Tab-separated table of C-alpha atoms and ligand atoms in Angstrom:
chain	number	residue	atom	x	y	z
A	170	MET	CA	-29.168	3.733	-30.579
A	171	ASN	CA	-31.193	2.442	-27.612
A	172	THR	CA	-29.815	3.026	-24.122
A	173	PRO	CA	-27.688	-0.018	-23.330
A	174	SER	CA	-28.902	-2.012	-20.311
A	175	LEU	CA	-26.774	-2.017	-17.182
A	176	LEU	CA	-24.758	-5.024	-16.015
A	177	GLY	CA	-24.453	-6.271	-12.419
A	178	ILE	CA	-21.083	-5.651	-10.754
A	179	LEU	CA	-19.570	-8.489	-8.691
A	180	CYS	CA	-18.682	-7.543	-5.121
A	181	TYR	CA	-15.576	-8.630	-3.204
A	182	PRO	CA	-15.117	-11.264	-1.777
A	183	ASP	CA	-17.032	-12.951	-4.622
A	184	PRO	CA	-14.709	-15.788	-5.778
A	185	ARG	CA	-15.599	-15.088	-9.434
A	186	LEU	CA	-13.453	-11.918	-9.176
A	187	HIS	CA	-10.421	-14.255	-9.085
A	188	THR	CA	-11.139	-15.812	-12.494
A	189	VAL	CA	-8.343	-15.335	-15.045
A	190	ALA	CA	-9.800	-13.894	-18.274
A	191	ARG	CA	-9.141	-15.497	-21.667
A	192	PRO	CA	-8.284	-13.417	-24.741
A	193	VAL	CA	-11.143	-11.970	-26.802
A	194	ALA	CA	-11.444	-14.151	-29.926
A	195	ALA	CA	-13.096	-11.649	-32.298
A	196	VAL	CA	-13.912	-7.932	-32.252
A	197	ASP	CA	-17.462	-8.257	-33.599
A	198	GLU	CA	-20.996	-6.938	-33.000
A	199	ARG	CA	-21.440	-9.159	-29.928
A	200	LEU	CA	-18.316	-7.608	-28.382
A	201	ARG	CA	-19.341	-4.041	-29.300
A	202	GLY	CA	-22.720	-4.651	-27.622
A	203	LEU	CA	-20.933	-5.780	-24.462
A	204	ILE	CA	-18.600	-2.733	-24.638
A	205	ASP	CA	-21.614	-0.359	-24.824
A	206	ARG	CA	-23.221	-2.021	-21.796
A	207	MET	CA	-19.935	-1.850	-19.864
A	208	PHE	CA	-19.624	1.904	-20.561
A	209	ALA	CA	-23.243	2.468	-19.478
A	210	THR	CA	-22.548	0.494	-16.270
A	211	MET	CA	-19.269	2.328	-15.573
A	212	TYR	CA	-20.755	5.816	-16.127
A	213	ASP	CA	-23.861	4.929	-14.057
A	214	ALA	CA	-21.590	3.873	-11.155
A	215	ASN	CA	-19.338	6.975	-11.582
A	216	GLY	CA	-16.279	4.776	-12.104
A	217	ILE	CA	-13.200	5.691	-14.147
A	218	GLY	CA	-12.749	2.128	-15.397
A	219	LEU	CA	-14.420	-1.276	-15.562
A	220	ALA	CA	-12.949	-4.681	-16.386
A	221	ALA	CA	-15.130	-7.409	-17.938
A	222	THR	CA	-14.231	-9.631	-14.943
A	223	GLN	CA	-16.271	-7.295	-12.708
A	224	VAL	CA	-19.434	-7.978	-14.729
A	225	ASN	CA	-18.734	-11.731	-14.702
A	226	VAL	CA	-17.481	-11.873	-18.308
A	227	HIS	CA	-14.075	-13.526	-18.270
A	228	GLU	CA	-12.544	-12.086	-21.424
A	229	ARG	CA	-9.646	-9.622	-21.729
A	230	LEU	CA	-11.702	-6.447	-22.152
A	231	VAL	CA	-11.545	-3.140	-20.273
A	232	VAL	CA	-13.339	0.205	-20.606
A	233	ILE	CA	-11.864	3.422	-19.164
A	234	ASP	CA	-12.700	7.131	-19.001
A	235	VAL	CA	-10.467	9.180	-16.705
A	236	SER	CA	-11.603	12.541	-18.143
A	237	GLU	CA	-13.278	15.158	-15.922
A	238	GLU	CA	-16.091	15.665	-18.470
A	239	ARG	CA	-16.680	11.891	-18.846
A	240	ASN	CA	-16.417	12.218	-22.617
A	241	GLN	CA	-13.207	10.333	-23.455
A	242	PRO	CA	-14.182	6.648	-23.607
A	243	MET	CA	-11.290	4.271	-24.155
A	244	VAL	CA	-11.541	0.540	-24.934
A	245	LEU	CA	-8.710	-1.945	-24.349
A	246	ILE	CA	-9.128	-5.384	-25.923
A	247	ASN	CA	-6.477	-8.050	-25.209
A	248	PRO	CA	-4.231	-5.448	-23.526
A	249	GLU	CA	-0.594	-6.334	-22.841
A	250	ILE	CA	1.904	-4.207	-20.895
A	251	GLU	CA	4.914	-3.635	-23.156
A	252	TRP	CA	6.762	-1.509	-20.628
A	253	ALA	CA	6.226	-0.312	-17.069
A	254	SER	CA	8.422	2.395	-15.508
A	255	PRO	CA	10.683	1.146	-12.712
A	256	GLU	CA	9.670	4.317	-10.866
A	257	LYS	CA	6.622	3.670	-8.697
A	258	ARG	CA	4.339	5.819	-6.598
A	259	LYS	CA	1.791	5.029	-3.906
A	260	GLY	CA	-1.692	6.419	-4.566
A	261	GLU	CA	-5.154	6.072	-3.067
A	262	GLU	CA	-7.324	3.521	-4.927
A	263	GLY	CA	-10.924	2.448	-4.821
A	264	CYS	CA	-12.852	-0.192	-6.764
A	265	LEU	CA	-16.478	-0.566	-7.863
A	266	SER	CA	-16.217	-4.194	-6.667
A	267	VAL	CA	-15.028	-3.099	-3.200
A	268	PRO	CA	-17.511	-0.299	-2.382
A	269	GLY	CA	-16.570	2.241	0.274
A	270	ILE	CA	-12.967	1.024	0.703
A	271	TYR	CA	-9.999	3.233	-0.247
A	272	ASP	CA	-6.330	2.548	0.424
A	273	GLY	CA	-2.850	3.179	-0.934
A	274	VAL	CA	-1.324	0.977	-3.643
A	275	GLU	CA	2.111	1.284	-5.297
A	276	ARG	CA	2.030	1.374	-9.095
A	277	SER	CA	4.433	2.231	-11.901
A	278	VAL	CA	4.071	5.930	-12.698
A	279	ALA	CA	4.015	5.253	-16.467
A	280	VAL	CA	3.155	2.298	-18.742
A	281	ARG	CA	3.107	1.456	-22.442
A	282	VAL	CA	0.260	-0.881	-23.359
A	283	ARG	CA	-0.574	-2.621	-26.635
A	284	ALA	CA	-4.296	-3.284	-27.168
A	285	LEU	CA	-6.978	-3.540	-29.835
A	286	ASP	CA	-9.581	-0.764	-30.035
A	287	ARG	CA	-13.322	-1.252	-30.727
A	288	ASP	CA	-12.603	-1.530	-34.466
A	289	GLY	CA	-10.046	-4.282	-33.881
A	290	GLN	CA	-7.130	-1.940	-34.700
A	291	SER	CA	-3.896	-2.427	-32.759
A	292	ARG	CA	-2.937	0.643	-30.688
A	293	LEU	CA	0.010	1.605	-28.516
A	294	ILE	CA	-1.115	3.575	-25.470
A	295	GLU	CA	1.418	5.627	-23.527
A	296	ALA	CA	-0.045	6.431	-20.145
A	297	GLU	CA	0.976	8.293	-17.015
A	298	GLY	CA	-0.843	9.765	-14.031
A	299	MET	CA	-4.392	8.570	-13.314
A	300	LEU	CA	-4.650	6.737	-16.662
A	301	ALA	CA	-1.530	4.663	-15.888
A	302	VAL	CA	-2.906	3.781	-12.436
A	303	CYS	CA	-6.309	2.869	-13.873
A	304	ILE	CA	-4.855	0.668	-16.646
A	305	GLN	CA	-2.764	-1.288	-14.097
A	306	HIS	CA	-5.790	-1.641	-11.768
A	307	GLU	CA	-7.986	-2.935	-14.633
A	308	MET	CA	-5.335	-5.329	-15.969
A	309	ASP	CA	-5.032	-6.806	-12.470
A	310	HIS	CA	-8.804	-7.543	-12.598
A	311	LEU	CA	-8.264	-9.498	-15.850
A	312	MET	CA	-5.678	-11.589	-13.972
A	313	GLY	CA	-8.182	-12.215	-11.168
A	314	LYS	CA	-6.528	-9.744	-8.818
A	315	VAL	CA	-8.364	-7.131	-6.718
A	316	PHE	CA	-6.441	-4.128	-5.283
A	317	VAL	CA	-7.086	-5.157	-1.661
A	318	GLU	CA	-4.753	-8.123	-2.249
A	319	TYR	CA	-1.864	-5.620	-2.069
A	320	LEU	CA	-2.901	-4.723	1.498
A	321	SER	CA	-1.885	-6.555	4.680
A	322	PRO	CA	-3.721	-9.811	5.543
A	323	LEU	CA	-5.150	-7.999	8.581
A	324	LYS	CA	-6.698	-5.257	6.414
A	325	GLN	CA	-7.945	-7.818	3.871
A	326	GLY	CA	-9.703	-9.749	6.635
A	327	ARG	CA	-11.349	-6.600	7.986
A	328	ILE	CA	-12.501	-5.555	4.497
A	329	LYS	CA	-13.919	-9.027	3.826
A	330	SER	CA	-15.937	-9.049	7.081
A	331	LYS	CA	-17.205	-5.528	6.498
A	332	LEU	CA	-18.390	-6.261	2.946
A	333	VAL	CA	-19.908	-9.665	3.788
A	334	LYS	CA	-21.880	-7.990	6.585
A	335	ALA	CA	-22.960	-5.095	4.330
A	336	GLN	CA	-24.126	-7.541	1.640
A	337	ARG	CA	-26.057	-9.603	4.225
A	338	GLU	CA	-27.813	-6.460	5.415
A	339	ALA	CA	-28.567	-5.271	1.874
A	340	LEU	CA	-30.169	-8.669	1.242
A	341	ARG	CA	-32.365	-8.445	4.390
A	342	SER	CA	-33.751	-4.956	3.742
B	273	GNR	O1	-13.632	4.172	-10.310
B	273	GNR	C1	-12.514	3.782	-9.966
B	273	GNR	N1	-11.637	4.653	-9.400
B	273	GNR	C2	-10.319	4.342	-9.154
B	273	GNR	C3	-9.606	5.215	-8.345
B	273	GNR	C4	-8.279	4.985	-8.066
B	273	GNR	C5	-7.631	3.896	-8.637
B	273	GNR	C6	-8.336	3.019	-9.438
B	273	GNR	C7	-9.664	3.242	-9.705
B	273	GNR	S1	-10.536	2.165	-10.742
B	273	GNR	C8	-12.160	2.349	-10.132
B	273	GNR	C9	-13.160	1.607	-11.004
B	273	GNR	C10	-12.868	0.125	-10.892
B	273	GNR	O2	-13.126	-0.543	-9.930
B	273	GNR	N2	-12.269	-0.433	-11.908
B	273	GNR	O3	-11.942	-1.735	-11.865
B	274	NI	NI1	-11.675	-2.213	-9.779
């Protein structure tokens, strides 16, 4: 197969990151083409996950690879959380749409998620550790939520100013 072309990643505070995604209607060749381009974009950016929202496609689709070797691609289509552990833990998060910003977010330590795979087969995914964190982070994107929204208004304001300034300067150079 040809190398899939890369997609542009929206940067916070782009208002399009707050769009709520609609369910994927059909797992077909169009969708598999988009999935391949999302993986290429995620691996190119050294991310462990990418939600369709971040590439301005507002459908419930996520790609993930939390493996060290970057050889365990995972696709979640129309994911729904069936169970989230009441036990939570605070961990450091980053986001390809919020470059250079890292801060602590509380997440359930384990989740069970129902989703379709790239063949349209229904799967139950039992996740803990980094995979559980990543799935919750990506599913927030599909709901139009970016991790910085868990931080204090003061921090959010500082992050916004910093990124707006950085994007202005990137545009000028
Ligand atoms: O690459 C990513 N790393 C990461 C680290 C800690 C918690 C969540 C993530 S997801 C992020 C990629 C991304 O922005 N996905 O939406
Ligand atoms: Ni993200």
